[in-house]
XYZ file of C-alpha atoms in Angstrom:
204
model
C -27.086 19.700 -30.660
C -24.660 18.249 -28.295
C -26.474 20.027 -25.366
C -29.643 18.475 -26.682
C -28.193 14.887 -26.556
C -26.735 15.654 -23.054
C -30.026 16.742 -21.603
C -31.810 13.802 -23.092
C -29.168 11.269 -21.599
C -29.537 13.133 -18.221
C -33.489 12.819 -18.387
C -33.330 9.229 -19.387
C -30.816 8.477 -16.520
C -33.380 9.947 -13.981
C -36.318 7.985 -15.567
C -34.448 4.681 -15.417
C -33.076 5.301 -11.964
C -29.397 5.170 -12.918
C -27.134 6.348 -9.895
C -23.613 6.910 -9.008
C -21.748 4.967 -6.589
C -18.990 7.388 -6.023
C -17.992 10.967 -6.983
C -14.624 10.347 -8.814
C -13.550 11.471 -12.305
C -11.660 8.415 -12.711
C -15.015 6.037 -12.267
C -16.126 4.747 -15.521
C -19.302 3.389 -14.225
C -22.869 4.316 -13.007
C -25.337 1.760 -11.718
C -29.049 0.752 -12.078
C -31.027 -1.785 -10.246
C -33.301 -3.529 -12.939
C -34.638 -6.948 -13.895
C -32.977 -9.696 -15.914
C -34.208 -9.673 -19.618
C -34.023 -13.490 -19.937
C -32.739 -16.552 -17.853
C -28.955 -16.826 -17.515
C -27.075 -19.894 -16.012
C -23.488 -19.994 -14.418
C -21.873 -22.969 -12.851
C -22.731 -21.576 -9.360
C -25.912 -19.770 -10.172
C -29.141 -19.648 -12.201
C -30.798 -16.337 -12.862
C -34.562 -16.314 -13.928
C -35.989 -13.893 -16.315
C -37.202 -10.782 -14.207
C -34.993 -11.492 -11.286
C -33.198 -8.335 -9.872
C -29.818 -7.497 -11.501
C -27.309 -4.718 -10.877
C -26.784 -3.083 -14.195
C -23.404 -1.445 -15.168
C -23.737 1.945 -17.250
C -20.561 3.438 -18.868
C -20.105 6.940 -17.536
C -19.603 8.654 -20.861
C -18.296 11.808 -19.654
C -15.361 10.150 -17.679
C -14.239 8.004 -20.620
C -10.837 9.518 -21.825
C -11.197 11.156 -25.116
C -9.957 8.976 -28.099
C -7.076 10.469 -30.187
C -8.167 12.138 -33.345
C -5.951 9.702 -35.347
C -7.577 6.617 -33.540
C -6.821 4.632 -30.650
C -3.132 4.140 -29.704
C -1.336 2.075 -26.975
C -1.177 5.130 -24.497
C -4.969 5.721 -24.713
C -5.674 1.946 -24.444
C -3.497 1.514 -21.421
C -5.105 4.494 -19.697
C -8.597 3.113 -20.272
C -7.458 -0.184 -19.060
C -6.152 1.186 -15.831
C -9.379 3.188 -15.223
C -11.622 0.192 -16.206
C -9.917 -2.211 -13.740
C -9.753 0.572 -10.914
C -13.561 1.320 -11.248
C -14.232 -2.406 -11.162
C -12.373 -2.699 -7.939
C -13.969 0.292 -6.337
C -17.257 -1.058 -7.269
C -16.414 -4.381 -5.725
C -15.739 -2.945 -2.339
C -18.697 -0.647 -2.556
C -20.953 -3.616 -3.057
C -19.202 -5.483 -0.477
C -20.075 -2.699 2.106
C -23.663 -2.150 0.730
C -26.177 -4.689 1.960
C -28.866 -3.739 -0.515
C -26.519 -4.256 -3.500
C -24.695 -7.362 -2.015
C -28.004 -9.172 -2.151
C -28.284 -8.812 -5.947
C -27.310 -12.060 -7.403
C -25.617 -10.849 -10.584
C -24.090 -7.960 -12.367
C -25.243 -7.177 -16.160
C -24.589 -4.678 -18.764
C -24.992 -4.094 -22.597
C -22.053 -2.719 -24.389
C -21.017 -2.115 -28.109
C -17.606 -3.828 -28.931
C -14.907 -2.079 -31.108
C -15.419 -4.858 -33.566
C -18.342 -7.195 -33.486
C -18.042 -10.847 -32.834
C -18.011 -13.094 -29.783
C -14.322 -13.881 -30.509
C -13.350 -10.347 -31.273
C -10.548 -8.617 -29.245
C -13.085 -6.658 -27.332
C -14.971 -9.901 -26.312
C -11.744 -11.455 -25.278
C -10.821 -8.380 -23.147
C -14.154 -8.552 -21.312
C -13.798 -12.291 -20.605
C -10.386 -11.522 -19.300
C -12.030 -9.206 -16.919
C -14.272 -12.089 -15.694
C -17.414 -11.464 -17.651
C -19.324 -13.841 -19.551
C -20.291 -12.248 -23.097
C -23.109 -13.026 -25.313
C -25.103 -11.289 -28.037
C -27.976 -8.927 -27.124
C -31.295 -9.250 -28.703
C -33.479 -6.135 -28.482
C -37.013 -7.091 -27.446
C -38.394 -4.656 -30.123
C -36.269 -6.330 -32.855
C -35.025 -4.252 -35.690
C -37.190 -1.248 -34.685
C -35.653 -1.239 -31.304
C -32.200 -1.652 -32.442
C -32.493 1.287 -34.954
C -33.504 3.889 -32.072
C -31.024 2.382 -29.719
C -28.248 2.863 -32.428
C -29.355 6.211 -32.979
C -29.175 7.199 -29.328
C -25.908 5.502 -28.968
C -24.519 7.270 -32.109
C -25.622 10.566 -30.548
C -23.829 9.725 -27.231
C -20.587 8.788 -28.982
C -20.765 12.056 -31.215
C -21.383 14.088 -28.005
C -18.905 12.634 -25.667
C -16.119 11.002 -27.819
C -16.509 11.962 -31.467
C -13.136 10.438 -32.596
C -14.547 6.995 -31.579
C -16.946 7.241 -34.687
C -14.164 7.431 -37.364
C -14.028 3.704 -37.802
C -17.659 2.781 -37.131
C -20.777 2.689 -39.434
C -24.139 3.240 -38.082
C -25.598 -0.033 -39.211
C -22.512 -1.891 -37.955
C -23.226 -1.225 -34.175
C -23.710 -4.577 -32.465
C -24.587 -4.906 -28.798
C -23.314 -7.537 -26.462
C -24.475 -8.568 -22.890
C -21.703 -8.943 -20.042
C -22.851 -10.884 -16.931
C -20.914 -11.784 -13.734
C -22.431 -13.392 -10.658
C -22.000 -10.859 -7.767
C -20.186 -13.260 -5.567
C -17.495 -13.851 -8.087
C -17.278 -10.187 -8.922
C -16.565 -9.361 -5.241
C -14.033 -12.219 -4.892
C -12.148 -11.370 -8.078
C -11.945 -7.562 -7.670
C -11.553 -7.230 -3.879
C -8.683 -9.919 -3.960
C -7.129 -8.197 -6.818
C -6.911 -4.878 -4.965
C -5.825 -6.581 -1.916
C -2.901 -8.257 -3.811
C -1.907 -4.826 -5.157
C -1.823 -3.350 -1.792
C 0.207 -6.297 -0.290
C 2.765 -5.996 -3.288
C 3.157 -2.201 -2.605
C 3.657 -2.797 1.056
C 6.352 -5.486 0.271
C 8.261 -3.213 -1.906
C 8.138 -0.351 0.706
C 9.639 -2.851 3.156
C 12.312 -3.869 0.742
């Protein structure tokens, strides 16, 4: 059954044009060039419905397996390091890719550990610089059901321990957005500061 889910996921990625930007087991994201599902406004940018967006897809095979007893501090710290590192690598990749750099905004859809725009998961995403808002499936409840079924299958296949505290009907999706210019500025600067700090420590 897991092989079937894996094969279906692989097929859907090919159909949707999802691609990798680096071959690194520590990378947590794949990418897709798609269209904005609805208008979105930022202080420095307005995105029209149908405008090109760069979509972030979680690379399920690379997400560290959650402990059987549930998430602990060591697991959370590891995921956080991989998450930030992946975003930094992506920022440098976009900066060096003319086609991707011209796409005005990054976008993604994710399931938070606990639902709600004020939940810990939503606050974490905002800490990373993303705007977080509820996702409405264009097919309504029918689309939500099949999307939940697919997501449940992925979680069962790649990280089964993550299902222990979840219920099928409680899965709620949220959109994440960030203007590309803001993303590059935020994460190339962060990496440059880290490299500078390492250099200063080596000189000391």
